Coordinates of N, CA and C in Angstrom, one line a residue:
X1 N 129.0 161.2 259.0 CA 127.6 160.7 259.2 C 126.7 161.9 259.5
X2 N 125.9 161.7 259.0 CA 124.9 163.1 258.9 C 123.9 163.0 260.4
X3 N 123.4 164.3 260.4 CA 122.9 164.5 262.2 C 121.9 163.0 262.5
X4 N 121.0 163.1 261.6 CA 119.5 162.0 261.7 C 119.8 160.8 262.1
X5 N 121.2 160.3 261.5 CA 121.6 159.0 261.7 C 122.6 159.5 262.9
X6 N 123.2 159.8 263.6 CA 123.9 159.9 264.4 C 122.9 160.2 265.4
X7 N 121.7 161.0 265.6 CA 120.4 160.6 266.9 C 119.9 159.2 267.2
X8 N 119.8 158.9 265.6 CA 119.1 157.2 266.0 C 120.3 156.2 266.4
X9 N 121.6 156.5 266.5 CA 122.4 155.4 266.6 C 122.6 155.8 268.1
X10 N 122.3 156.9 268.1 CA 123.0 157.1 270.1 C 121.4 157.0 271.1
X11 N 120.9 156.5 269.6 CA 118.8 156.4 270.5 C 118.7 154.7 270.8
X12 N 119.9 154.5 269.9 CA 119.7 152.8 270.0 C 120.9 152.2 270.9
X13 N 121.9 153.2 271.2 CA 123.0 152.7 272.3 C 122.0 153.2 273.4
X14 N 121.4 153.9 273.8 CA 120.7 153.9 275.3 C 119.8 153.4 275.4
X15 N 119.1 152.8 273.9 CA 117.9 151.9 274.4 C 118.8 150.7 274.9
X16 N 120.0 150.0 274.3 CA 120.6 149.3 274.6 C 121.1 149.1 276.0
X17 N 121.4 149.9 276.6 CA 121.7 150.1 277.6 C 121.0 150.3 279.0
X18 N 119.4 151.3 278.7 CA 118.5 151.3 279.6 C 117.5 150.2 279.7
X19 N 117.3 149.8 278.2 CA 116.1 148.9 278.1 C 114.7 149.8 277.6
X20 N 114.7 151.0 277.4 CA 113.6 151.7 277.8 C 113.5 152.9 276.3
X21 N 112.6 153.9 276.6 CA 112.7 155.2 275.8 C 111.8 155.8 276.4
X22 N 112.4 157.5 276.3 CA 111.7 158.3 277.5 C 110.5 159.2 276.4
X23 N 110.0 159.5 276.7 CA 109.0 160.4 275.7 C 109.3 161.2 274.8
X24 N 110.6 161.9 275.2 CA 110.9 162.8 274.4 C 111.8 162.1 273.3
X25 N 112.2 161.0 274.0 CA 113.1 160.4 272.6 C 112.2 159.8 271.8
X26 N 111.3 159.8 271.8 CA 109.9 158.7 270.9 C 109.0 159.3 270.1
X27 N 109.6 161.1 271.0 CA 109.3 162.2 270.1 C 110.2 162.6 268.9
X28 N 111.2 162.6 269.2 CA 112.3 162.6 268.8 C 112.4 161.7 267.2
X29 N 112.5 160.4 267.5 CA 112.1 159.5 266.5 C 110.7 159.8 265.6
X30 N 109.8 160.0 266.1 CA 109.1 160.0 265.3 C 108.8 161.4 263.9
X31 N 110.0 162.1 264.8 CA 109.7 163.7 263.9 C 111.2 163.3 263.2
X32 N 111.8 162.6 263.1 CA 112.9 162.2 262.6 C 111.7 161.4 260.9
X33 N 111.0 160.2 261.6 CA 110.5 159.4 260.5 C 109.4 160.2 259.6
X34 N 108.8 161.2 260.1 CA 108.2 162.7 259.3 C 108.8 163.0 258.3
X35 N 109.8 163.5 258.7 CA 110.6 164.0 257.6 C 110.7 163.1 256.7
X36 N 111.9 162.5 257.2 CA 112.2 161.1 256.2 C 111.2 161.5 255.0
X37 N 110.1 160.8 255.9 CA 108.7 160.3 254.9 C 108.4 161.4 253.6
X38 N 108.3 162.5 254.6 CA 108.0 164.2 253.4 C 108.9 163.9 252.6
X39 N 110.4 163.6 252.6 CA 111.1 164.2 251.6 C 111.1 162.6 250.7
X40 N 110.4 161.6 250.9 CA 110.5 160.8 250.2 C 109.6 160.6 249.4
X41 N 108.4 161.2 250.3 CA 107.2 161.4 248.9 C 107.0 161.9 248.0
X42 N 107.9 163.5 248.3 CA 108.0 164.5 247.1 C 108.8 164.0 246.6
X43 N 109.8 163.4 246.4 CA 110.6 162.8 245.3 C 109.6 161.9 244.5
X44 N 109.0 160.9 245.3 CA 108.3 160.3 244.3 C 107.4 160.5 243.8
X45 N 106.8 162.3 244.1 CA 105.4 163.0 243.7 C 105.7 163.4 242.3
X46 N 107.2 163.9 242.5 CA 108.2 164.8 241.4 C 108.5 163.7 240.4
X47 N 108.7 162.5 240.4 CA 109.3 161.4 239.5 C 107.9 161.2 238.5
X48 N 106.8 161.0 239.5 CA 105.9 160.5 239.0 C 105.2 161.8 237.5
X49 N 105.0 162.9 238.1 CA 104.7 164.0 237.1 C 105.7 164.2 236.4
X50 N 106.7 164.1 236.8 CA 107.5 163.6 235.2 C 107.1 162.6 234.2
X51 N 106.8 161.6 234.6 CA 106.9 160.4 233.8 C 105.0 160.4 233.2
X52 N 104.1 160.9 234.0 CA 102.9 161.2 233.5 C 103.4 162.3 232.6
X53 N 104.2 163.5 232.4 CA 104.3 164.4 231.9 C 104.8 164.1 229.6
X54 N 105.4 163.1 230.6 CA 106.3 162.5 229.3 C 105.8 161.7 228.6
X55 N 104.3 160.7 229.1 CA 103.9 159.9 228.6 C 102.8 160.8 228.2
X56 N 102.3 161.7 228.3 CA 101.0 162.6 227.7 C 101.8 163.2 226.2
X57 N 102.9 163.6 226.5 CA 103.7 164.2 225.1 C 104.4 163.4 224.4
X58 N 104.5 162.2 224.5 CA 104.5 160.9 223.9 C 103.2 160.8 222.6
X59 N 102.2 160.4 224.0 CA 101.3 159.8 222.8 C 100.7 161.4 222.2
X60 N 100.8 162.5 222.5 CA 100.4 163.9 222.0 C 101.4 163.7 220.3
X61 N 102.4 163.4 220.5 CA 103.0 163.4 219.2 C 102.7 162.4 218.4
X62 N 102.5 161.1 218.7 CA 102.1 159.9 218.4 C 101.0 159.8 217.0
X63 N 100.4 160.8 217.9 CA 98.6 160.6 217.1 C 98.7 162.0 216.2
X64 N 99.7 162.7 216.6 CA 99.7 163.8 215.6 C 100.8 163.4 214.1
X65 N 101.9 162.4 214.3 CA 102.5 162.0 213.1 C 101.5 160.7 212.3
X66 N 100.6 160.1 213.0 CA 99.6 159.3 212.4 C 98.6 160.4 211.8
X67 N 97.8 161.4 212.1 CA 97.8 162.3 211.2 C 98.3 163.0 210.2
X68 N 99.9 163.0 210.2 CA 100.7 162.8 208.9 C 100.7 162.0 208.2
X69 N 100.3 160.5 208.2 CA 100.3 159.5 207.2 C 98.9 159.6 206.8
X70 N 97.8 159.6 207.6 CA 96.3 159.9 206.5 C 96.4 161.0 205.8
X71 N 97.1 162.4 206.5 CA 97.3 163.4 205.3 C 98.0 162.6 204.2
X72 N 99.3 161.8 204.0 CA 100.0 161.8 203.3 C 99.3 160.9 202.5
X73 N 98.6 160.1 202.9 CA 97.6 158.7 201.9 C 96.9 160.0 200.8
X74 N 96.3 160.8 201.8 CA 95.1 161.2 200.7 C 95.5 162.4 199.3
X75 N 96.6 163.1 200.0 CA 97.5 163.9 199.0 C 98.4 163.2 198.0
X76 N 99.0 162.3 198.5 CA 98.9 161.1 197.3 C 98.7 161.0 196.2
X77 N 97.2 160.4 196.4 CA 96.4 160.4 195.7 C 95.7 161.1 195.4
X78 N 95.8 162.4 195.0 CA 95.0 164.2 195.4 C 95.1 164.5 194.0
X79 N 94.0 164.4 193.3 CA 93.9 164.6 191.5 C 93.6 166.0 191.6
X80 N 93.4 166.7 192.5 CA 93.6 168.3 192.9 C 93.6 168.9 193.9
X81 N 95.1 169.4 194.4 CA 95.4 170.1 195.4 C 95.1 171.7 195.6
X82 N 94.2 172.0 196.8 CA 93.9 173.1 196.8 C 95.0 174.1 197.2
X83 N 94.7 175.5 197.0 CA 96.2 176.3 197.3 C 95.9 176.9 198.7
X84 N 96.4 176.3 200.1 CA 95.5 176.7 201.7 C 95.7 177.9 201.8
X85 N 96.4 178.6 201.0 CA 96.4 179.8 201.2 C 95.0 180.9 200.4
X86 N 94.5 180.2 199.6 CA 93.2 180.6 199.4 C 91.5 180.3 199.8
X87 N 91.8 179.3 201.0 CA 91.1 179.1 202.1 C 90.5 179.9 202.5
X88 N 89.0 179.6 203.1 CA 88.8 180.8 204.0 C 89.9 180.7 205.8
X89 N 90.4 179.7 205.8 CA 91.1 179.6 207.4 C 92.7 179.9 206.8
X90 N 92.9 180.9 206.3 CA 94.5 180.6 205.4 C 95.2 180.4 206.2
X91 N 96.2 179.1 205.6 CA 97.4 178.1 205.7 C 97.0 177.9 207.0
X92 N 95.6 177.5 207.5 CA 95.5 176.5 208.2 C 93.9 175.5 208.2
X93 N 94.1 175.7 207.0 CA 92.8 174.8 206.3 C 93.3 174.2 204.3
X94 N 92.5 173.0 204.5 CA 93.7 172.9 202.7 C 92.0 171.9 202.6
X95 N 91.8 171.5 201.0 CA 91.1 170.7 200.6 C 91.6 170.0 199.4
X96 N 91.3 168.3 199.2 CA 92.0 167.9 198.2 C 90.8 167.0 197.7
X97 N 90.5 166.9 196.2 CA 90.0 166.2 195.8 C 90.5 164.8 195.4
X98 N 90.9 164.0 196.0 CA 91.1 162.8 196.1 C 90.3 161.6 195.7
X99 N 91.1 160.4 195.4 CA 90.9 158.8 195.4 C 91.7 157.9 196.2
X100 N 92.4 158.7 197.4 CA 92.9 157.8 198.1 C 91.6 156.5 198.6
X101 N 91.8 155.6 198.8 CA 90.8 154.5 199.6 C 89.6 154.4 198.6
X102 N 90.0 154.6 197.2 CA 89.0 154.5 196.3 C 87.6 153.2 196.5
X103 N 88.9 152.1 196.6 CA 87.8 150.7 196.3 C 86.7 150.5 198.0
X104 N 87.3 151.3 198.9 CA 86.2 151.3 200.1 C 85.3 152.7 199.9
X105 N 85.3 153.3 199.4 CA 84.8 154.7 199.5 C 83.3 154.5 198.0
X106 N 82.1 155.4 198.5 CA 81.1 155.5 198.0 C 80.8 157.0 197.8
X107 N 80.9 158.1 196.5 CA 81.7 157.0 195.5 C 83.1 157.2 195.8
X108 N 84.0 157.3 194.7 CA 85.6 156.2 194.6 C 86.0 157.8 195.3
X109 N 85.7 158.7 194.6 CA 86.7 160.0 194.5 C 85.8 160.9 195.2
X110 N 86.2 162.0 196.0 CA 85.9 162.7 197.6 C 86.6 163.8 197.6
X111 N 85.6 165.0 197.9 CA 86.5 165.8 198.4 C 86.8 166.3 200.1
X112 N 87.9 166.4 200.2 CA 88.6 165.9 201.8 C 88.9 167.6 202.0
X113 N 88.3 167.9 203.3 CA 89.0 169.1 203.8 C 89.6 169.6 205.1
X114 N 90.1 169.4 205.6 CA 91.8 169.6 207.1 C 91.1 170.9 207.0
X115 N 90.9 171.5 208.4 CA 91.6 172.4 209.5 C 91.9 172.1 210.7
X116 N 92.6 173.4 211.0 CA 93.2 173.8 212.2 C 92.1 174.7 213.5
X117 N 91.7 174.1 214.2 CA 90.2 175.3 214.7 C 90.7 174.7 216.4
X118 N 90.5 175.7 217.3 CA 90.7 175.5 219.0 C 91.3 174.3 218.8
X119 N 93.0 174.5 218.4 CA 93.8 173.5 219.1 C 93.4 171.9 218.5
X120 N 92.3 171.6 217.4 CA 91.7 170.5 216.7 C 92.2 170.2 215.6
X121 N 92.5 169.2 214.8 CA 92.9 169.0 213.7 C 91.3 168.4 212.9
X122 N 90.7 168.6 212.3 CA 89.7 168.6 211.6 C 89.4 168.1 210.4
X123 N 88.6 166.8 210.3 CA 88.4 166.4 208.6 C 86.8 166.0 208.5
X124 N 86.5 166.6 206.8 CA 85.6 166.2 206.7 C 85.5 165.8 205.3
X125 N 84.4 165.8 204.7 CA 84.5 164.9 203.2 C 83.2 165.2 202.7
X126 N 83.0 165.0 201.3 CA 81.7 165.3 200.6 C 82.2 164.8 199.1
X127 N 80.9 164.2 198.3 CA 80.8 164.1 197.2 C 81.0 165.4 196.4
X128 N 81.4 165.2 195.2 CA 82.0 166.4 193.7 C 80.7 166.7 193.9
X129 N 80.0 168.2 193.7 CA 79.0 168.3 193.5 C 77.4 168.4 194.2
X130 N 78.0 167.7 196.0 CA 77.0 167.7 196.2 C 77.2 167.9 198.0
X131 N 77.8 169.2 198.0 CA 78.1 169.6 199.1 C 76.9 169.4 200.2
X132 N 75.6 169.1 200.3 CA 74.5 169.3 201.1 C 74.7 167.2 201.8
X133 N 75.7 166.8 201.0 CA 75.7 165.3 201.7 C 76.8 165.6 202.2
X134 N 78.1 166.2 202.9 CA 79.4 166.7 203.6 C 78.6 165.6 205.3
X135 N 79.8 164.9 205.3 CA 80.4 164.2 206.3 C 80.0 165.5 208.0
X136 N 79.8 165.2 209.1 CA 80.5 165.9 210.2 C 81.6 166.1 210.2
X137 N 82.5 167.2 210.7 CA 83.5 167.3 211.2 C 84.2 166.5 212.7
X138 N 84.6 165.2 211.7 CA 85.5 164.5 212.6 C 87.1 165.3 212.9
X139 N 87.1 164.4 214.8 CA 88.5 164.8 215.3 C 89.5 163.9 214.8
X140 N 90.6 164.4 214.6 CA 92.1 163.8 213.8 C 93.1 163.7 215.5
X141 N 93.1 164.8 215.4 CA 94.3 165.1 216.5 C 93.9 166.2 217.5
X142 N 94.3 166.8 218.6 CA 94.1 167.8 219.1 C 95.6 168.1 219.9
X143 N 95.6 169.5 220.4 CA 97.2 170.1 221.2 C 98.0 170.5 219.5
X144 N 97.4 171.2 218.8 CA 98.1 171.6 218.0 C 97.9 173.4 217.9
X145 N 99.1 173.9 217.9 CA 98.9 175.2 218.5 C 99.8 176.3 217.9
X146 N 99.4 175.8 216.6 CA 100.4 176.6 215.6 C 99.4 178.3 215.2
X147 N 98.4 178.0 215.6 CA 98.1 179.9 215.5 C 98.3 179.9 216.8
X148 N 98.2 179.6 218.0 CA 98.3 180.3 219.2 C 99.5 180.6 219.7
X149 N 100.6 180.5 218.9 CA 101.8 180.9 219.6 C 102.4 182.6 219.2
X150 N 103.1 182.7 220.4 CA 103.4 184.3 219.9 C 103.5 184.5 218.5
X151 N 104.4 183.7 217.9 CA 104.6 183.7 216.3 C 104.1 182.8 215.9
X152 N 102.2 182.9 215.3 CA 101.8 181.9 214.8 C 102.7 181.0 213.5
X153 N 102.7 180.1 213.7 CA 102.8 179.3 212.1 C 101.6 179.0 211.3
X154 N 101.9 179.4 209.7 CA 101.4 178.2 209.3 C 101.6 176.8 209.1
X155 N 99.9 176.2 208.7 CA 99.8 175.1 208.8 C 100.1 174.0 207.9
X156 N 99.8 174.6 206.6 CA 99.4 174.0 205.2 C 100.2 175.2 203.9
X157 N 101.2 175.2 203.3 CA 101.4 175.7 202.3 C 101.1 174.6 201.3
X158 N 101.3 175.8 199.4 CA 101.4 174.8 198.3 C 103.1 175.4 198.6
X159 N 103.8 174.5 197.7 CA 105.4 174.6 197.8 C 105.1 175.8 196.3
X160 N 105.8 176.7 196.6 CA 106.1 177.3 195.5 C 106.5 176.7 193.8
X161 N 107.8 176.1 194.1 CA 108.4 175.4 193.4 C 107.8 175.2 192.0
X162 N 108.2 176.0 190.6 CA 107.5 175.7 189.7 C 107.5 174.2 189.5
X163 N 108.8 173.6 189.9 CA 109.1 172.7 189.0 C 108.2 171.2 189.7
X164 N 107.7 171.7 190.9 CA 106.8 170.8 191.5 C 105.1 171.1 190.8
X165 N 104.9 171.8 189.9 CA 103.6 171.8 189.5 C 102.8 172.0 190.6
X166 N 103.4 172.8 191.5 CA 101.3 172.7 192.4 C 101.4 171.3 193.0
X167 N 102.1 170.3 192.9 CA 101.8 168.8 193.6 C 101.9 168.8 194.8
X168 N 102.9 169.6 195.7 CA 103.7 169.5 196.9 C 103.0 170.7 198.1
X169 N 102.6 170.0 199.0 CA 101.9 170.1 200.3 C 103.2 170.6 201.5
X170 N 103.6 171.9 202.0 CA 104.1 171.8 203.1 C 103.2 171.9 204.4
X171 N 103.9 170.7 205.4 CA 102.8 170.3 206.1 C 103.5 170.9 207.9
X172 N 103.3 171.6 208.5 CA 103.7 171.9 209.9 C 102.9 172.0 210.8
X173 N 103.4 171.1 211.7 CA 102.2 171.1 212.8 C 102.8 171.0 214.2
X174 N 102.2 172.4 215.1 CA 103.1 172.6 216.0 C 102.6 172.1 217.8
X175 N 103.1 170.8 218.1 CA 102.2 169.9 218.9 C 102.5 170.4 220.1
X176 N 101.3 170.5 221.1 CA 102.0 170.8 222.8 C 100.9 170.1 224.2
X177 N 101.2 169.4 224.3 CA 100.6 168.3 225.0 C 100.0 168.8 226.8
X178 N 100.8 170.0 226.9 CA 100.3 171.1 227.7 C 99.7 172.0 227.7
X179 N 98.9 172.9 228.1 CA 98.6 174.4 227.5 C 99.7 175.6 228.3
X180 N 100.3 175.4 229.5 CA 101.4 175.8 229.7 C 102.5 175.9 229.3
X181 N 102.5 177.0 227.7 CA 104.1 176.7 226.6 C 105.2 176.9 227.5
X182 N 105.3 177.8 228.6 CA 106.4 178.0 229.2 C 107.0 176.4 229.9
X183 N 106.0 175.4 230.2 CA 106.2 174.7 230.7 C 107.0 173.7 229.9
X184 N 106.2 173.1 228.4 CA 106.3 172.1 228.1 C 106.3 173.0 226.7
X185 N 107.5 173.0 226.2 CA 107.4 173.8 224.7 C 107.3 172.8 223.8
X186 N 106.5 173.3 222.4 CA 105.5 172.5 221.3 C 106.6 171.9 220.7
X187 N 106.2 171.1 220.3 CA 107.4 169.9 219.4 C 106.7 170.2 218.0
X188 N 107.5 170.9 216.7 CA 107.6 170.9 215.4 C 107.9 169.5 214.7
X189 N 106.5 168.8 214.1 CA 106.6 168.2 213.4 C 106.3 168.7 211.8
X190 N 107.3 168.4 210.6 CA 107.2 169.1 209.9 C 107.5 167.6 208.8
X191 N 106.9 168.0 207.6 CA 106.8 167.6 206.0 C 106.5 167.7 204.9
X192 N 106.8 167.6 203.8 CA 106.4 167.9 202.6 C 105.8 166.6 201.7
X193 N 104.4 166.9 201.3 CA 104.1 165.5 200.7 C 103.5 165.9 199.5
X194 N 103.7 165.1 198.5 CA 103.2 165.1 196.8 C 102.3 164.5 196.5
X195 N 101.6 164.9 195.7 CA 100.4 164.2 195.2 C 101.3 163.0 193.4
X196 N 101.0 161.8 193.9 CA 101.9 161.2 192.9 C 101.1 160.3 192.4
X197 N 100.4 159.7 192.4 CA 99.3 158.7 192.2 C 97.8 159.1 192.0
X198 N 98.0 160.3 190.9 CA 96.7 161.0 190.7 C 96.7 160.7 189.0
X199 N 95.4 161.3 189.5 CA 94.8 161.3 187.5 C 94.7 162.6 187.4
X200 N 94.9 163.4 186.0 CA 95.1 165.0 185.7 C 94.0 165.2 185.0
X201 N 93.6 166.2 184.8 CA 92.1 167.0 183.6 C 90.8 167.1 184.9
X202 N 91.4 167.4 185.9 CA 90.0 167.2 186.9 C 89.7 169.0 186.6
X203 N 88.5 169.6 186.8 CA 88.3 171.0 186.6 C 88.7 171.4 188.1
X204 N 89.4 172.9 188.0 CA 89.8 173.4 189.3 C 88.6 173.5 190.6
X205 N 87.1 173.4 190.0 CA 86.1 173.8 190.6 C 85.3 172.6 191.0
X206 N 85.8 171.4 191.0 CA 85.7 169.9 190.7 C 84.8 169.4 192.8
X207 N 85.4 170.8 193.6 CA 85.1 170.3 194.8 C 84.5 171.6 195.6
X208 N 83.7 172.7 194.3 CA 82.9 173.7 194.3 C 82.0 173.5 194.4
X209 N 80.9 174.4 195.5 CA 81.0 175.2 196.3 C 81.3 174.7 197.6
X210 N 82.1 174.9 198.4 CA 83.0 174.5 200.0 C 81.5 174.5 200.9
X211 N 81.1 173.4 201.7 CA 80.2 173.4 202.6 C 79.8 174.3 203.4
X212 N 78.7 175.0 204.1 CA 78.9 175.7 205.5 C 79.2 174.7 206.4
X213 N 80.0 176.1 207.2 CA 80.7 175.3 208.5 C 81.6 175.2 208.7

């Protein structure tokens, strides 16, 4: 029987017996129920920032593989894949002239361009030709921290692969729901997606000259 419980049982045989409690025992008890309490909170302080900790890197991943499936919609459909490595943000900026979402889109076919900029995942869009109507740069994802790590990654290759034609997009995105890596290290989400549902003869310059900005 451990000390705490063996005070209160010999606090309750002399209450039993006297009827009473003297001050010091009431002292006693009460720095008894202190403790208690301290070590009951920090357990539950410590449970809790766990479980906020896990639910932040939950949905931090969450929203970053749903930004793998709108990448993967629009490369798809990518009647020309740019090479990210000839970007001005290399292999962490890519642009594709697409018709994904043709029948909602004004007009059908868009050129779409991803970066990587402070930890943001970044898209924007403009008509062939007429870069001065370019979309804002909307937010996709954020906690992606593939240049900030000791060993940056890239973001965006073309696959080498002759025998893929230039179709195939490697896609790595290095997620951390913390900014403390020591704390909470980045979760590698990684894929390779094809443009398969394209039309060919588009000119390479088709989504020339790239916006400012």
């Amino acid at each position: 029987m451990s000390g705490p419980r063996r005070a209160l049982r010999a606090l309750r045989t002399r209450l039993a017996q006297e009827g009473g409690m003297t001050l010091a025992e009431l002292m006693i008890t009460l720095s008894l129920l202190l403790v208690t309490t301290a070590a009951f909170l920090t357990v539950l302080q410590s449970v809790q920032t766990g479980v906020i900790r896990q639910q932040e890197r939950s949905m931090t991943n969450d929203a970053a593989r749903l930004a793998i499936q709108r990448l993967d919609r629009e490369i798809r459909s990518g009647n020309v894949l740019y090479d990210p490595a000839g970007e001005a943000l290399a292999s962490y900026s890519m642009r594709i002239y697409t018709q994904a979402n043709a029948p909602t889109r004004n007009p059908a076919f868009q050129c779409v361009q991803w970066k990587i900029e402070d930890q943001q995942l970044l898209r924007r869009s403009w008509p062939s030709g007429r870069p001065e109507e370019v979309s804002g740069w909307g937010l996709v994802t954020d906690h992606i921290v593939n240049a900030d790590l000791d060993e940056p990654v890239p973001a965006f290759s073309l696959d080498p692969d002759p025998n893929k034609g230039g179709r195939t997009v490697d896609i790595v995105l290095m997620v951390n729901s913390r900014p403390d890596r020591e704390v909470s290290r980045p979760v590698r989400i990684e894929t390779s997606l094809t443009g398969r549902n394209t039309s060919f003869g588009f000119p390479l310059d088709v989504c020339d000259p790239v916006p400012a900005g």
